[in-house]
Coordinates of C-alpha atoms in Angstrom, one line a residue:
L53 CA 99.3 -82.4 143.4
P54 CA 98.7 -79.2 144.2
M55 CA 98.6 -78.2 140.4
Q56 CA 97.6 -75.0 138.9
M57 CA 96.9 -74.0 135.7
E58 CA 97.0 -70.5 133.7
A59 CA 95.4 -69.2 130.4
Q60 CA 95.2 -65.5 128.9
L61 CA 92.2 -64.8 127.5
E62 CA 90.9 -61.8 125.4
G63 CA 89.9 -58.4 126.8
G64 CA 92.9 -59.1 129.5
L65 CA 90.8 -62.0 131.3
T66 CA 93.2 -64.3 133.1
L67 CA 91.8 -67.7 133.8
E68 CA 93.0 -69.7 136.6
L69 CA 92.4 -73.6 137.9
T70 CA 93.7 -75.4 140.4
G71 CA 93.8 -79.2 141.6
D72 CA 94.6 -79.9 145.0
Q73 CA 94.1 -84.0 147.0
P74 CA 90.7 -83.1 149.0
P75 CA 91.2 -83.3 152.9
E76 CA 89.6 -86.7 153.2
G77 CA 88.3 -89.1 150.6
P78 CA 89.0 -90.2 146.9
G79 CA 89.4 -87.6 144.2
L80 CA 90.9 -84.3 142.8
L81 CA 89.2 -80.9 144.1
L82 CA 88.8 -78.3 141.2
T83 CA 88.8 -74.6 141.7
V84 CA 88.6 -72.2 138.6
R85 CA 89.0 -68.3 139.2
L86 CA 88.4 -65.5 136.7
H87 CA 90.4 -62.1 137.1
N88 CA 89.7 -59.2 135.2
R89 CA 93.0 -57.8 134.5
G90 CA 91.9 -55.6 131.4
S91 CA 90.1 -52.1 131.4
E92 CA 86.5 -52.7 130.9
R93 CA 83.7 -54.7 132.8
V94 CA 82.9 -58.1 131.4
R95 CA 79.6 -59.6 132.0
I96 CA 79.9 -63.2 133.2
H97 CA 77.6 -65.9 133.0
R98 CA 78.8 -69.4 133.5
L99 CA 82.3 -70.8 135.0
F100 CA 83.4 -73.8 134.1
P101 CA 85.6 -76.0 136.2
L102 CA 85.2 -79.1 133.9
L103 CA 84.5 -79.7 130.0
L104 CA 84.6 -82.6 127.9
D105 CA 83.6 -83.1 125.0
E106 CA 84.2 -84.1 121.2
E107 CA 86.9 -81.7 120.3
S108 CA 88.8 -81.2 123.9
A109 CA 92.2 -82.9 124.7
L110 CA 90.3 -84.7 127.9
T111 CA 88.7 -88.2 127.4
L112 CA 86.4 -89.7 129.8
S113 CA 87.7 -93.5 131.0
L114 CA 87.4 -96.2 133.7
P115 CA 89.4 -98.7 135.0
S116 CA 89.3 -102.0 132.1
S117 CA 87.5 -103.7 135.3
V118 CA 84.7 -102.5 134.9
R119 CA 82.3 -104.6 132.9
E120 CA 79.8 -103.2 130.5
R121 CA 76.4 -103.3 131.7
R122 CA 73.6 -101.1 131.6
W123 CA 75.2 -97.8 132.2
G124 CA 73.6 -94.6 134.1
V125 CA 73.6 -91.5 135.7
Y126 CA 72.3 -90.5 138.9
K127 CA 71.1 -87.2 138.8
Q128 CA 69.7 -84.4 141.4
G129 CA 66.9 -82.1 141.0
Y130 CA 66.7 -78.3 141.4
Q131 CA 65.1 -78.8 145.0
S132 CA 63.9 -80.4 148.0
W133 CA 60.5 -81.4 145.5
S134 CA 62.5 -82.6 142.4
Y135 CA 63.4 -85.8 141.3
A136 CA 66.5 -87.7 142.4
G137 CA 67.5 -90.7 141.3
W138 CA 68.8 -92.7 138.8
L139 CA 68.3 -93.1 134.8
P140 CA 69.4 -95.4 132.2
L141 CA 71.9 -93.6 129.5
D142 CA 69.7 -95.2 126.4
G143 CA 66.1 -93.6 128.0
T144 CA 65.4 -89.5 128.7
D145 CA 66.1 -87.3 131.5
V146 CA 63.3 -87.1 134.2
H147 CA 61.8 -83.4 134.4
P148 CA 58.3 -81.5 135.5
R149 CA 56.8 -80.3 132.3
F150 CA 53.3 -79.3 133.4
F151 CA 52.7 -75.6 133.2
M152 CA 51.7 -75.4 136.9
T153 CA 54.5 -77.7 138.0
R154 CA 57.6 -77.1 135.9
P155 CA 58.0 -73.5 137.7
V156 CA 58.0 -74.7 141.4
Q157 CA 60.1 -77.7 140.8
G158 CA 62.8 -76.7 138.1
D159 CA 64.3 -74.0 137.1
P160 CA 62.7 -72.4 134.1
A161 CA 65.8 -70.5 133.2
W162 CA 67.7 -73.8 132.2
P163 CA 65.8 -74.9 129.1
L164 CA 64.9 -78.7 129.3
P165 CA 67.3 -81.0 127.5
E166 CA 66.8 -82.7 124.4
R167 CA 66.6 -86.1 124.2
G168 CA 70.2 -88.3 124.9
R169 CA 70.8 -85.2 127.3
F170 CA 70.8 -85.6 131.2
Q171 CA 70.8 -82.4 133.6
S172 CA 71.6 -82.5 136.9
E173 CA 72.4 -79.9 140.1
G174 CA 75.1 -79.6 142.2
M175 CA 76.0 -83.4 141.5
L176 CA 75.8 -86.8 139.9
L177 CA 76.5 -90.1 139.4
L178 CA 78.3 -92.1 136.2
G179 CA 78.4 -96.2 136.6
C180 CA 76.9 -99.2 136.1
A181 CA 75.1 -100.7 139.2
Q182 CA 77.0 -103.5 141.3
S183 CA 79.7 -103.1 138.7
G184 CA 83.4 -101.3 140.0
P185 CA 83.9 -97.7 140.4
V186 CA 81.5 -94.9 139.5
L187 CA 82.6 -91.2 138.1
L188 CA 81.5 -88.9 141.1
A189 CA 81.4 -85.2 140.2
G190 CA 79.9 -82.8 142.5
F191 CA 80.3 -78.8 144.0
T192 CA 81.6 -78.6 147.6
G193 CA 79.8 -75.7 148.0
G194 CA 76.7 -73.3 147.5
H195 CA 77.6 -69.9 148.8
R196 CA 77.6 -68.0 145.8
L197 CA 77.0 -70.0 142.9
L198 CA 74.6 -72.9 141.3
G199 CA 76.7 -75.4 140.6
R200 CA 75.1 -77.6 137.4
F201 CA 75.9 -80.6 134.7
E202 CA 74.9 -81.7 131.8
L203 CA 75.8 -85.3 130.2
T204 CA 75.4 -85.9 126.6
A205 CA 75.0 -89.8 126.1
A206 CA 76.6 -91.7 122.8
P207 CA 74.2 -92.7 120.3
A208 CA 73.4 -96.7 121.6
Q209 CA 74.7 -98.0 117.8
S210 CA 78.2 -96.4 118.1
G211 CA 79.3 -96.4 121.6
A212 CA 82.2 -94.1 122.6
P213 CA 85.9 -95.6 122.2
T214 CA 86.6 -96.1 125.9
G215 CA 83.5 -97.9 126.7
V216 CA 81.7 -95.1 128.6
P217 CA 78.9 -94.1 126.5
V218 CA 79.7 -90.4 127.5
T219 CA 80.5 -87.9 124.4
A220 CA 80.0 -84.8 126.9
L221 CA 80.1 -83.9 130.0
E222 CA 79.7 -80.2 131.1
A223 CA 80.0 -79.2 134.6
W224 CA 79.8 -75.1 135.5
C225 CA 78.7 -72.5 138.2
E226 CA 75.7 -70.0 137.2
A227 CA 77.3 -66.4 137.4
D228 CA 74.0 -65.1 136.6
G229 CA 75.4 -62.6 134.4
I230 CA 77.0 -60.4 137.1
G231 CA 79.4 -57.6 136.0
L232 CA 83.4 -58.1 136.8
D233 CA 85.1 -54.7 136.7
P234 CA 88.4 -54.6 136.3
G235 CA 91.2 -55.7 139.1
Q236 CA 88.2 -57.6 140.4
S237 CA 88.0 -62.0 140.3
I238 CA 85.3 -64.1 140.6
T239 CA 85.8 -67.9 141.9
A240 CA 83.7 -71.2 141.2
E241 CA 82.3 -73.1 143.9
P242 CA 85.0 -76.1 144.3
L243 CA 84.1 -79.5 142.2
L244 CA 84.9 -82.8 143.4
V245 CA 86.0 -85.3 140.6
A246 CA 86.2 -88.9 141.8
V247 CA 86.8 -92.3 140.5
A248 CA 86.2 -94.8 143.0
P249 CA 83.8 -97.3 144.5
E250 CA 80.2 -95.8 145.5
Q251 CA 79.8 -95.9 148.8
E252 CA 83.2 -94.4 149.0
A253 CA 82.5 -91.6 146.8
L254 CA 79.4 -90.5 148.2
D255 CA 80.7 -90.7 151.5
G256 CA 83.8 -89.1 150.5
Y257 CA 81.6 -86.3 149.3
A258 CA 78.8 -85.6 151.7
R259 CA 82.0 -85.3 154.6
L260 CA 83.8 -82.5 152.2
T261 CA 80.7 -80.9 151.3
G262 CA 79.4 -81.0 155.0
R263 CA 83.0 -79.7 156.0
H264 CA 83.6 -77.0 153.7
M265 CA 79.7 -75.5 154.4
Q266 CA 80.0 -76.3 158.2
A267 CA 77.0 -78.6 158.0
R268 CA 74.9 -78.0 161.2
L269 CA 74.1 -81.8 162.6
P270 CA 71.6 -81.9 165.5
A271 CA 72.7 -85.0 168.2
R272 CA 69.3 -86.3 167.6
A273 CA 66.1 -85.6 164.9
P274 CA 63.2 -84.5 166.7
T275 CA 59.7 -86.4 166.3
V276 CA 57.2 -84.0 164.9
W277 CA 53.1 -83.7 165.1
C278 CA 52.1 -81.0 162.1
S279 CA 48.3 -80.1 161.2
W280 CA 48.9 -80.3 157.4
Y281 CA 47.9 -83.7 156.4
S282 CA 45.0 -84.0 158.2
Y283 CA 43.5 -80.6 158.1
Y284 CA 45.5 -78.6 155.3
T285 CA 44.6 -75.2 154.8
K286 CA 41.3 -75.8 156.7
V287 CA 43.0 -75.8 159.9
Q288 CA 41.6 -74.3 163.2
E289 CA 42.6 -73.6 166.9
I290 CA 40.5 -76.0 168.2
D291 CA 42.1 -78.2 166.2
M292 CA 46.1 -77.5 167.2
L293 CA 44.5 -78.0 171.1
E294 CA 42.7 -81.0 170.6
A295 CA 45.6 -82.9 169.2
T296 CA 47.8 -81.3 171.8
I297 CA 45.6 -82.4 174.5
A298 CA 45.4 -86.0 172.7
L299 CA 49.3 -86.2 172.5
Q300 CA 50.0 -84.8 176.0
G301 CA 47.9 -88.1 177.2
R302 CA 49.7 -90.5 175.3
R303 CA 53.7 -88.9 176.3
E304 CA 54.6 -92.2 178.1
T305 CA 54.3 -94.4 175.2
H306 CA 54.5 -91.9 172.1
P307 CA 56.6 -89.3 172.8
V308 CA 56.5 -86.4 170.6
D309 CA 58.8 -83.1 170.8
V310 CA 57.2 -80.5 168.5
I311 CA 53.6 -79.5 167.7
Q312 CA 54.0 -77.7 164.2
L313 CA 51.0 -75.9 163.3
D314 CA 51.2 -75.8 159.1
D315 CA 49.6 -73.8 156.4
G316 CA 46.4 -71.8 157.1
Y317 CA 46.3 -70.0 159.9
M318 CA 47.4 -67.0 158.7
R319 CA 45.3 -64.1 156.5
A320 CA 47.3 -64.5 153.5
V321 CA 50.7 -65.9 152.7
G322 CA 53.1 -62.9 153.1
D323 CA 51.2 -61.7 156.1
W324 CA 52.4 -64.1 158.6
T325 CA 51.7 -62.1 162.2
E326 CA 48.0 -61.8 160.8
C327 CA 45.6 -64.7 162.1
N328 CA 42.7 -65.4 160.0
A329 CA 39.0 -65.7 162.2
R330 CA 39.9 -69.5 162.5
F331 CA 42.6 -68.2 165.2
P332 CA 41.2 -65.8 167.3
H333 CA 43.3 -65.7 169.7
G334 CA 46.4 -65.3 167.6
L335 CA 50.0 -66.8 167.2
G336 CA 51.3 -66.0 170.7
W337 CA 48.2 -67.4 172.9
L338 CA 48.8 -70.7 170.5
A339 CA 51.9 -71.2 171.4
N340 CA 51.5 -70.6 175.0
Q341 CA 49.1 -73.6 175.4
I342 CA 51.6 -75.8 173.3
R343 CA 54.6 -75.2 175.4
E344 CA 52.6 -75.1 178.6
A345 CA 51.6 -78.8 178.0
G346 CA 55.1 -79.9 177.7
F347 CA 56.0 -79.6 173.7
I348 CA 58.0 -77.4 171.4
P349 CA 55.8 -75.1 169.6
G350 CA 56.2 -75.0 166.0
L351 CA 55.1 -73.1 162.9
W352 CA 55.0 -73.2 159.1
L353 CA 56.5 -69.8 157.3
A354 CA 57.5 -69.1 153.3
P355 CA 59.0 -66.1 154.2
F356 CA 60.7 -65.3 150.6
V357 CA 57.4 -65.4 148.8
A358 CA 54.1 -63.7 148.9
Q359 CA 50.3 -63.8 147.2
R360 CA 49.1 -61.2 145.5
R361 CA 46.4 -60.4 147.4
S362 CA 48.6 -60.0 150.8
R363 CA 49.3 -56.7 152.3
L364 CA 53.0 -57.3 152.0
F365 CA 52.6 -57.5 148.7
Q366 CA 50.1 -55.1 147.9
Q367 CA 52.1 -52.3 149.8
H368 CA 55.4 -53.0 148.5
R369 CA 55.6 -54.3 145.3
D370 CA 58.9 -52.7 144.8
W371 CA 60.0 -55.6 147.2
F372 CA 59.7 -58.3 144.8
V373 CA 61.6 -59.8 142.0
K374 CA 61.0 -57.8 138.7
G375 CA 61.2 -59.2 135.0
V376 CA 62.9 -56.4 132.4
D377 CA 59.8 -54.3 132.3
G378 CA 60.0 -53.4 136.0
V379 CA 56.9 -55.5 137.4
P380 CA 57.2 -58.3 140.0
L381 CA 57.4 -61.5 138.1
P382 CA 55.2 -63.8 139.4
I383 CA 56.2 -67.8 140.3
A384 CA 53.3 -69.5 139.7
F385 CA 49.3 -70.1 140.6
S386 CA 48.9 -72.2 144.0
P387 CA 46.0 -74.3 144.1
D388 CA 45.8 -74.4 147.3
W389 CA 45.8 -70.5 148.2
S390 CA 43.9 -69.8 145.0
D391 CA 46.0 -66.7 144.0
R392 CA 49.6 -65.6 141.9
Y393 CA 52.6 -65.8 144.2
Y394 CA 55.8 -63.7 143.8
G395 CA 59.6 -64.2 145.4
L396 CA 61.0 -61.7 147.5
D397 CA 64.0 -59.9 146.7
L398 CA 66.4 -60.8 149.0
T399 CA 68.9 -58.3 148.2
H400 CA 66.8 -55.8 149.2
P401 CA 68.0 -53.4 152.0
E402 CA 64.4 -53.4 153.4
V403 CA 63.6 -57.0 152.7
Q404 CA 66.5 -57.6 154.5
Q405 CA 65.2 -55.5 157.9
W406 CA 61.7 -57.0 157.2
L407 CA 62.8 -60.4 157.1
A408 CA 64.7 -60.2 160.5
D409 CA 62.0 -58.6 162.3
L410 CA 59.3 -61.0 161.3
I411 CA 61.9 -64.0 162.4
R412 CA 62.4 -62.6 165.7
K413 CA 58.7 -61.5 166.2
V414 CA 57.7 -65.4 165.5
V415 CA 60.7 -66.7 168.1
S416 CA 59.9 -64.4 170.8
L417 CA 56.2 -65.6 170.4
G418 CA 57.6 -69.3 171.7
F419 CA 58.3 -70.8 168.4
G420 CA 61.0 -73.0 169.0
Y421 CA 60.7 -75.0 165.8
L422 CA 60.2 -73.4 162.0
K423 CA 59.6 -75.3 159.1
L424 CA 60.7 -73.0 156.1
D425 CA 58.5 -73.6 153.0
F426 CA 58.8 -72.5 149.4
L427 CA 62.4 -71.0 149.9
F428 CA 63.0 -72.1 146.3
G429 CA 61.4 -68.0 145.7
G430 CA 64.5 -66.8 147.0
A431 CA 66.3 -68.0 144.0
M432 CA 64.3 -67.2 141.1
A433 CA 65.8 -65.8 138.1
G434 CA 64.7 -61.8 137.6
I435 CA 66.2 -58.5 137.9
R436 CA 66.9 -57.2 141.8
Y437 CA 67.5 -54.4 143.9
D438 CA 71.6 -55.6 143.7
P439 CA 72.4 -56.7 140.1
Q440 CA 75.5 -58.6 141.5
V441 CA 74.3 -60.8 143.8
P442 CA 73.8 -64.0 142.4
R443 CA 70.6 -65.5 142.7
A444 CA 72.3 -68.6 145.0
A445 CA 74.0 -66.0 147.1
A446 CA 70.6 -63.7 147.0
L447 CA 69.0 -67.1 148.5
R448 CA 71.9 -67.7 151.4
K449 CA 71.6 -64.5 152.5
G450 CA 68.0 -64.8 153.2
L451 CA 68.7 -68.1 155.3
E452 CA 71.8 -66.3 156.7
I453 CA 69.6 -63.4 158.2
I454 CA 66.6 -65.8 159.6
R455 CA 69.4 -68.1 161.4
E456 CA 71.2 -64.9 162.8
A457 CA 67.3 -63.7 164.3
A458 CA 66.1 -67.2 165.2
G459 CA 69.1 -67.9 167.2
E460 CA 71.4 -71.0 167.5
E461 CA 68.6 -72.7 170.4
T462 CA 65.8 -72.6 167.2
F463 CA 65.3 -75.7 165.2
L464 CA 65.3 -74.6 161.2
L465 CA 63.7 -76.8 158.9
G466 CA 64.1 -76.0 155.2
C467 CA 61.7 -77.0 152.6
G468 CA 61.2 -76.7 148.9
V469 CA 64.8 -75.3 148.3
P470 CA 68.0 -75.3 146.4
M471 CA 70.1 -77.8 148.2
L472 CA 74.1 -76.7 148.2
P473 CA 73.1 -73.2 149.4
A474 CA 71.4 -74.0 152.4
V475 CA 73.8 -76.3 154.3
G476 CA 75.4 -75.1 157.0
L477 CA 72.5 -73.2 157.9
V478 CA 69.1 -75.2 158.3
D479 CA 68.7 -77.9 160.7
A480 CA 67.0 -80.4 159.0
M481 CA 66.0 -80.7 155.2
R482 CA 63.0 -81.9 153.2
I483 CA 64.3 -84.0 150.5
G484 CA 61.6 -85.2 148.7
P485 CA 57.7 -84.3 147.6
D486 CA 55.1 -84.2 149.9
T487 CA 53.8 -87.3 150.5
A488 CA 50.2 -88.2 150.1
A489 CA 47.5 -90.6 150.9
S490 CA 47.4 -92.2 147.6
W491 CA 50.9 -94.3 146.5
N492 CA 50.5 -92.5 143.2
F493 CA 49.4 -88.9 142.6
R494 CA 45.4 -88.3 141.8
F495 CA 43.7 -84.8 141.0
K496 CA 40.0 -85.0 142.2
G497 CA 40.5 -88.7 142.5
L498 CA 41.6 -88.8 138.9
P499 CA 45.3 -90.3 137.9
I500 CA 46.8 -87.7 136.1
L501 CA 50.1 -86.3 135.7
Q502 CA 51.9 -89.9 137.0
D503 CA 54.6 -88.9 135.1
E504 CA 55.5 -86.1 136.7
P505 CA 57.8 -86.8 139.4
G506 CA 57.5 -84.0 142.2
V507 CA 53.5 -84.3 142.5
P508 CA 52.5 -85.5 145.9
A509 CA 52.1 -89.0 146.0
L510 CA 54.0 -91.2 148.8
K511 CA 55.8 -93.8 146.1
N512 CA 58.0 -90.2 145.0
A513 CA 58.6 -89.0 148.4
L514 CA 59.7 -92.5 149.4
R515 CA 62.0 -92.9 145.9
N516 CA 63.4 -89.7 147.3
T517 CA 63.9 -90.9 151.2
L518 CA 66.2 -93.4 149.9
T519 CA 68.2 -91.7 147.2
R520 CA 69.2 -88.9 149.1
Q521 CA 69.6 -90.9 152.1
W522 CA 73.6 -90.4 151.8
M523 CA 72.7 -86.3 152.9
N524 CA 71.7 -87.7 156.3
G525 CA 74.4 -87.0 159.0
R526 CA 76.5 -85.0 156.6
L527 CA 74.8 -82.0 155.5
W528 CA 71.9 -82.0 157.7
L529 CA 68.9 -84.2 159.3
N530 CA 66.8 -85.5 156.3
D531 CA 63.1 -85.0 156.7
P532 CA 61.0 -87.8 154.6
D533 CA 57.7 -85.7 155.6
S534 CA 54.9 -86.8 157.5
Q535 CA 53.7 -90.1 157.8
I536 CA 50.1 -91.0 157.2
L537 CA 48.6 -93.8 159.5
R538 CA 44.8 -93.3 159.3
E539 CA 42.3 -96.0 157.6
H540 CA 39.9 -93.0 156.5
Q541 CA 40.4 -90.7 153.5
T542 CA 43.0 -92.7 152.1
S543 CA 44.0 -95.4 149.3
L544 CA 47.2 -96.5 150.7
T545 CA 47.3 -100.3 151.7
T546 CA 48.7 -101.6 154.8
E547 CA 51.8 -102.5 153.2
E548 CA 52.5 -99.3 152.0
V549 CA 51.7 -97.9 155.2
K550 CA 54.4 -100.2 156.5
T551 CA 56.5 -99.4 154.0
S552 CA 56.3 -95.9 154.5
L553 CA 56.9 -96.0 158.0
L554 CA 59.7 -98.5 157.9
V555 CA 61.7 -96.7 155.3
S556 CA 61.4 -93.0 157.6
T557 CA 62.6 -94.8 160.4
M558 CA 65.5 -97.2 159.4
T559 CA 66.6 -94.3 157.5
G560 CA 66.8 -91.8 161.0
G561 CA 65.7 -88.4 160.0
L562 CA 63.0 -86.6 161.4
L563 CA 59.7 -88.7 162.3
S564 CA 56.5 -86.9 161.7
F565 CA 53.2 -87.6 161.4
S566 CA 49.6 -85.5 161.2
D567 CA 47.0 -87.8 162.2
C568 CA 44.9 -87.5 165.1
A569 CA 46.0 -89.7 168.1
E570 CA 42.7 -90.2 168.7
K571 CA 41.8 -91.5 165.5
I572 CA 44.0 -94.0 164.6
S573 CA 43.8 -97.7 165.4
P574 CA 45.5 -99.2 168.5
E575 CA 47.5 -101.4 165.9
R576 CA 48.5 -98.5 163.9
L577 CA 49.5 -96.2 167.2
N578 CA 51.7 -99.4 168.1
W579 CA 53.5 -99.4 164.9
L580 CA 54.1 -95.7 165.8
R581 CA 55.4 -96.2 169.0
R582 CA 58.2 -99.0 167.3
A583 CA 59.2 -96.3 165.2
T584 CA 59.9 -93.8 167.7
P585 CA 63.3 -92.7 168.3
P586 CA 64.2 -93.4 164.4
A587 CA 67.1 -96.1 164.1
Q588 CA 70.8 -95.4 164.8
P589 CA 72.8 -95.9 162.5
W590 CA 71.1 -95.0 159.5
L591 CA 71.1 -97.3 156.4
Q592 CA 71.9 -96.7 153.1
P593 CA 71.3 -98.3 149.9
V594 CA 73.5 -100.8 148.6
T595 CA 73.8 -99.0 145.2
L596 CA 72.0 -96.0 143.5
L597 CA 72.7 -97.2 139.9
G598 CA 70.3 -99.5 138.5
E599 CA 66.4 -98.7 139.5
E600 CA 64.0 -96.0 140.4
V601 CA 63.5 -96.7 144.0
P602 CA 66.7 -98.6 145.7
F603 CA 65.5 -102.2 146.2
L604 CA 68.3 -103.2 149.4
S605 CA 69.6 -100.8 151.8
T606 CA 71.8 -101.7 154.7
G607 CA 73.5 -100.6 158.1
W608 CA 75.2 -102.2 160.5
Q609 CA 74.3 -102.2 164.7
G610 CA 77.3 -103.8 166.6
A611 CA 77.7 -107.4 165.4
W612 CA 74.1 -107.1 163.3
L613 CA 73.6 -106.3 159.8
L614 CA 70.0 -104.8 159.3
V615 CA 68.6 -105.5 155.8
L616 CA 65.7 -103.1 154.6
A617 CA 64.2 -104.5 151.4
V618 CA 61.4 -102.1 149.6
N619 CA 59.2 -103.7 146.3
A620 CA 58.3 -100.1 144.9
T621 CA 56.9 -102.3 142.2
D622 CA 53.1 -103.6 141.4
Q623 CA 54.8 -107.4 141.3
P624 CA 55.6 -109.7 143.8
R625 CA 59.7 -109.6 143.9
P626 CA 61.9 -112.5 145.2
L627 CA 64.7 -111.5 148.1
V628 CA 67.9 -112.8 147.5
L629 CA 70.9 -111.6 150.1
K630 CA 74.4 -112.4 148.5
W631 CA 76.5 -112.3 151.4
A632 CA 79.4 -110.8 149.8
S633 CA 77.3 -108.0 148.3
L634 CA 76.5 -107.3 152.4
G635 CA 80.0 -107.4 153.2
L636 CA 79.3 -110.9 154.6
E637 CA 82.7 -113.3 154.3
P638 CA 81.4 -116.6 152.1
Q639 CA 80.7 -119.3 155.0
T640 CA 79.1 -117.1 158.0
V641 CA 76.2 -118.2 159.5
C642 CA 74.1 -116.2 160.4
H643 CA 71.1 -115.7 162.6
L644 CA 67.8 -114.0 160.7
Y645 CA 65.2 -112.4 162.3
D646 CA 61.9 -110.3 161.0
T647 CA 62.7 -107.2 163.0
W648 CA 58.9 -105.8 162.1
S649 CA 57.0 -109.1 163.3
G650 CA 59.8 -110.6 166.3
E651 CA 60.3 -113.7 164.2
Y652 CA 63.4 -115.6 164.2
L653 CA 63.6 -116.9 160.6
G654 CA 66.7 -119.6 161.5
T655 CA 69.9 -119.9 159.8
R656 CA 71.5 -119.2 156.8
V657 CA 75.1 -120.1 155.5

């Protein structure tokens, strides 16, 4: 290393592949560049740094010491709310399929896979739980192009000759059909390929990506009260004032940094500085009340989308991503907004100016914390003002404008966004679907859409909190979404509430809640007090392979080993701890404590 290969293609195209050792961690870093040395423009749709199939000269193998158990893949979904977790290779891939969820939680431009095929965004792991090394493949950047993977599993009866039940593995970057003129080049995002122990591979990939994308890593995670899970879109100005007064009176025992107003204050999505009748004094007045009470005012925005009935959409239809007929493309219908919504064209100069002015305005009103939601609207497929800008680059340009306009001191939380293009621009990231006051999704009390992986439900939020924990402190601070602590208007059991709170605090990201402090029982207020601030260092799942919701997570705090066990099943589950798998020497004598109850459990060998 380093190595370099070059291939001459038809039409004067030259393909260049370079491989080098990464600056830290295991693996091989691959970069593909395509040069147009011909005389005509060429449209580029995909760039493949890795293509393994039955016809290629490449083969996939792992060391013979790996005992073949149940092979599986750890995959990433399209954006914040999408599924992230393990799937067995003898099963089927998981995707949003309902007509209202697919355009929001997935990318409709990428067709659903057939049985035996698995799709992943940005990175994947291939291996067996607790059985030797894994194969990690992951793009370390998202400056301009979306990185994707498709894996094809071998039929169950045949098996691959190498012992790895995979017949094809493809990794590519979406170039979105941009034109490559004579003399121009295009470069794929760097791809890391590593065979190593799971934690070593994940940590190396996360560090390398954070370094390449210049991740922002705040020294501490703020504690946030937000309005959403108490008031939803019906929030009123008086609700915000009551919450501020209640929290101000409990600052000694329940310190909160941010009071954040969520969706429901604006005239329409897109008309952000026009408040509805429930906020008669306006945003600036409210921010001042919160700030004078000693808190940082926070505000929810969805700056890359707008409702059909908004003034923004009605007056500037040419600002939105269009179809081939020149008409703005709707993203989806929102039940919360009772309207369709559309994605802004972030390559349009007038949109860029409007966006910068908007962010400067809300920051000048006193909001030092911005929750930026529905950001995937900036990356939707369609026709843009500048057709030479790929979707990922358009999205990142919008985020760059927001960061510059907001300033370095404003805390930015990303939400509903494809992951890699946001690294280095947001301080924190929602890494899972919305939580809910129920374990599984329910619509008007009905148990429907239970197989949809990104619908609001505590189980879905809890899963992603654990399966994307490796991102925390490497790419940003993770946001596992709010804790729902109330005992009214909820179907959550006491154990489910405790589990959610423990997972949130032990994984060390943002801690937020929405319930009014005056309406939380003293017992649960005490739980909240004990969860603040979040633990450091943060726990990591022992493995991401083997089950949907990781059972065990561990982390060292000085001489103490912290162990978090999460039983996400419907049945009791024995807790068996094997010293070697926890990094302890055999015959080690340990003192055991239950940190939740404070009970000393004695010694174990």
